[in-house]
Amino acid sequence: ESDFLLLEEADAFISIDDEPISSNIDATYYDPEGDILILEALLNNDPEPLSNQKDFFPTLHKDLKVVEPKNQSEEDEPPKIELKELPPHLEYAFLGDNGKWPVIVAKDLSSNEKPDLINVLKTQKKAIVWKLTDIKGIDPEFCSHKILLEEYYSPKVQSQRRVNPKIHDVIKN
């Protein structure tokens, strides 16, 4: 069934060659021979692209670094977190002894639900991350965003702009 659909899609793709090129599409982007070669490579699960088609397959794996997960035991030191005052419907619960590994839970959980939730969180502790660097297998450099400015530029705060009074009333309400 799936092979039939794949062949049907391939036939539909190849039949595009018979249709005239739309005036909205730039002719330089239309390369039926290259498209067919790419389609054949995908259908044959050919991991190495053809030599004249290398530009069509970005090599993302070269840009990404493989980060090996750290060997961490269950008793690793928890992060230093300052406990802040919570809204009235939330409270802190702790996954470790002596107030370690705080999590925020709803205050209105029943007497059975709260221990059940704490037990699930304790058994799945490795699934909980505290910051980006705790996520195993992801390079922090890949996740961080930097805005590079020239040395002689400094960040500026823009002043608030005026809004049409009619729109301002709509925004307020």
Short mmCIF file of C-alpha atoms in Angstrom, two decimals:
data_model
loop_
_atom_site.label_atom_id
_atom_site.label_comp_id
_atom_site.label_asym_id
_atom_site.label_seq_id
_atom_site.Cartn_x
_atom_site.Cartn_y
_atom_site.Cartn_z
CA GLU A 1 0.00 0.00 0.00
CA SER A 2 2.68 2.51 1.03
CA ASP A 3 4.88 1.57 -1.98
CA PHE A 4 1.92 2.22 -4.28
CA LEU A 5 1.35 5.67 -2.75
CA LEU A 6 5.07 6.44 -3.01
CA LEU A 7 5.12 5.44 -6.69
CA GLU A 8 1.98 7.48 -7.29
CA GLU A 9 3.62 10.54 -5.73
CA ALA A 10 6.78 9.95 -7.76
CA ASP A 11 4.74 9.72 -10.98
CA ALA A 12 2.93 12.94 -10.09
CA PHE A 13 6.26 14.60 -9.36
CA ILE A 14 7.82 13.43 -12.64
CA SER A 15 4.74 14.48 -14.64
CA ILE A 16 5.45 18.08 -13.63
CA ASP A 17 8.08 18.02 -16.38
CA ASP A 18 5.27 17.79 -18.98
CA GLU A 19 3.54 20.91 -17.69
CA PRO A 20 4.68 24.37 -18.79
CA ILE A 21 6.61 26.35 -16.22
CA SER A 22 4.42 28.85 -14.44
CA SER A 23 5.30 32.48 -15.11
CA ASN A 24 5.40 33.02 -11.33
CA ILE A 25 8.30 30.58 -10.90
CA ASP A 26 11.78 31.70 -11.86
CA ALA A 27 13.11 29.28 -14.48
CA THR A 28 16.49 29.08 -12.72
CA TYR A 29 14.83 27.28 -9.80
CA TYR A 30 13.28 24.68 -12.08
CA ASP A 31 15.67 21.77 -12.62
CA PRO A 32 13.72 18.61 -13.52
CA GLU A 33 16.82 16.43 -14.00
CA GLY A 34 18.30 17.48 -10.66
CA ASP A 35 14.95 17.02 -8.94
CA ILE A 36 14.62 13.52 -10.35
CA LEU A 37 18.13 12.63 -9.18
CA ILE A 38 17.32 13.89 -5.71
CA LEU A 39 14.05 11.92 -5.68
CA GLU A 40 15.84 8.75 -6.83
CA ALA A 41 18.46 9.17 -4.11
CA LEU A 42 15.72 9.56 -1.49
CA LEU A 43 13.76 6.57 -2.79
CA ASN A 44 16.86 4.37 -2.84
CA ASN A 45 17.82 5.52 0.67
CA ASP A 46 21.18 6.50 -0.74
CA PRO A 47 22.91 8.25 2.17
CA GLU A 48 25.56 9.84 -0.03
CA PRO A 49 24.17 12.42 -2.49
CA LEU A 50 25.35 12.46 -6.06
CA SER A 51 28.44 14.55 -6.66
CA ASN A 52 26.58 17.23 -8.63
CA GLN A 53 23.81 17.45 -6.02
CA LYS A 54 25.85 17.98 -2.84
CA ASP A 55 24.63 21.58 -2.49
CA PHE A 56 21.02 20.38 -2.20
CA PHE A 57 21.75 18.30 0.91
CA PRO A 58 22.98 20.51 3.76
CA THR A 59 25.36 18.72 6.06
CA LEU A 60 23.88 19.76 9.38
CA HIS A 61 25.58 17.00 11.29
CA LYS A 62 28.95 18.69 10.72
CA ASP A 63 27.71 21.87 12.41
CA LEU A 64 26.38 20.10 15.51
CA LYS A 65 28.67 18.82 18.21
CA VAL A 66 27.86 15.53 19.88
CA VAL A 67 27.89 15.98 23.62
CA GLU A 68 28.28 12.86 25.69
CA PRO A 69 25.99 12.73 28.71
CA LYS A 70 27.69 13.03 32.07
CA ASN A 71 27.57 10.08 34.40
CA GLN A 72 25.39 11.44 37.16
CA SER A 73 24.17 9.54 40.16
CA GLU A 74 20.78 10.02 41.74
CA GLU A 75 22.39 11.84 44.65
CA ASP A 76 24.00 14.68 42.65
CA GLU A 77 23.99 18.02 44.34
CA PRO A 78 20.79 19.91 43.54
CA PRO A 79 21.10 23.34 42.00
CA LYS A 80 21.24 26.30 44.36
CA ILE A 81 17.75 27.76 44.04
CA GLU A 82 16.34 30.66 46.00
CA LEU A 83 12.81 29.75 47.00
CA LYS A 84 10.49 32.63 46.28
CA GLU A 85 7.04 33.36 47.60
CA LEU A 86 4.43 31.53 45.56
CA PRO A 87 0.85 32.45 44.67
CA PRO A 88 -1.74 31.13 47.15
CA HIS A 89 -2.76 28.18 44.94
CA LEU A 90 0.81 26.76 44.69
CA GLU A 91 3.28 25.28 47.16
CA TYR A 92 6.75 23.76 47.21
CA ALA A 93 7.28 20.02 47.47
CA PHE A 94 10.72 18.46 47.78
CA LEU A 95 11.97 15.38 45.96
CA GLY A 96 14.99 14.97 48.23
CA ASP A 97 15.61 15.00 51.96
CA ASN A 98 16.26 18.20 53.92
CA GLY A 99 14.49 20.48 51.45
CA LYS A 100 16.53 19.43 48.39
CA TRP A 101 15.21 19.27 44.82
CA PRO A 102 12.23 21.64 45.15
CA VAL A 103 9.30 21.39 42.75
CA ILE A 104 6.15 23.50 42.60
CA VAL A 105 2.82 21.69 42.89
CA ALA A 106 -0.80 22.75 43.21
CA LYS A 107 -1.98 23.28 46.78
CA ASP A 108 -5.42 21.79 46.17
CA LEU A 109 -4.15 18.25 45.45
CA SER A 110 -5.85 15.58 47.53
CA SER A 111 -3.98 13.66 50.24
CA ASN A 112 -3.52 10.75 47.80
CA GLU A 113 -2.61 12.80 44.73
CA LYS A 114 0.30 14.72 46.24
CA PRO A 115 2.34 11.67 47.37
CA ASP A 116 1.57 9.94 44.06
CA LEU A 117 2.83 12.97 42.14
CA ILE A 118 5.96 13.20 44.31
CA ASN A 119 6.67 9.48 43.74
CA VAL A 120 6.32 9.86 39.96
CA LEU A 121 8.59 12.90 39.98
CA LYS A 122 11.17 11.04 42.10
CA THR A 123 11.21 8.05 39.77
CA GLN A 124 11.45 10.29 36.71
CA LYS A 125 13.97 12.71 38.22
CA LYS A 126 16.27 12.40 35.19
CA ALA A 127 13.46 13.77 32.99
CA ILE A 128 13.35 17.03 34.94
CA VAL A 129 15.87 19.66 33.91
CA TRP A 130 16.70 22.77 35.85
CA LYS A 131 18.53 24.68 33.12
CA LEU A 132 19.68 24.16 29.52
CA THR A 133 23.05 22.78 30.57
CA ASP A 134 21.28 19.94 32.41
CA ILE A 135 19.68 18.61 29.22
CA LYS A 136 21.76 15.60 28.24
CA GLY A 137 23.08 15.38 24.71
CA ILE A 138 22.55 19.05 23.81
CA ASP A 139 25.51 21.35 23.47
CA PRO A 140 24.80 24.59 25.40
CA GLU A 141 26.51 26.59 22.65
CA PHE A 142 23.88 25.31 20.23
CA CYS A 143 21.04 26.57 22.45
CA SER A 144 22.44 29.96 23.39
CA HIS A 145 21.58 32.99 21.34
CA LYS A 146 24.00 35.85 20.98
CA ILE A 147 23.46 39.19 19.37
CA LEU A 148 26.81 40.30 18.06
CA LEU A 149 27.27 44.05 17.99
CA GLU A 150 30.17 46.07 16.75
CA GLU A 151 32.41 47.26 19.56
CA TYR A 152 31.50 50.90 19.09
CA TYR A 153 27.73 50.24 19.27
CA SER A 154 25.88 50.08 22.55
CA PRO A 155 22.37 48.80 23.29
CA LYS A 156 19.66 51.45 23.34
CA VAL A 157 16.20 51.48 24.88
CA GLN A 158 13.65 52.87 22.48
CA SER A 159 11.01 55.23 23.80
CA GLN A 160 7.38 54.18 23.69
CA ARG A 161 5.62 55.28 20.54
CA ARG A 162 2.29 57.06 20.39
CA VAL A 163 -0.76 55.01 19.53
CA ASN A 164 -3.89 56.16 17.74
CA PRO A 165 -6.41 57.10 20.50
CA LYS A 166 -9.10 54.78 19.08
CA ILE A 167 -6.73 51.83 19.04
CA HIS A 168 -5.45 52.78 22.49
CA ASP A 169 -8.99 52.41 23.91
CA VAL A 170 -9.29 48.96 22.31
CA ILE A 171 -5.92 47.88 23.74
CA LYS A 172 -6.81 49.09 27.24
CA ASN A 173 -10.14 47.25 27.25
#
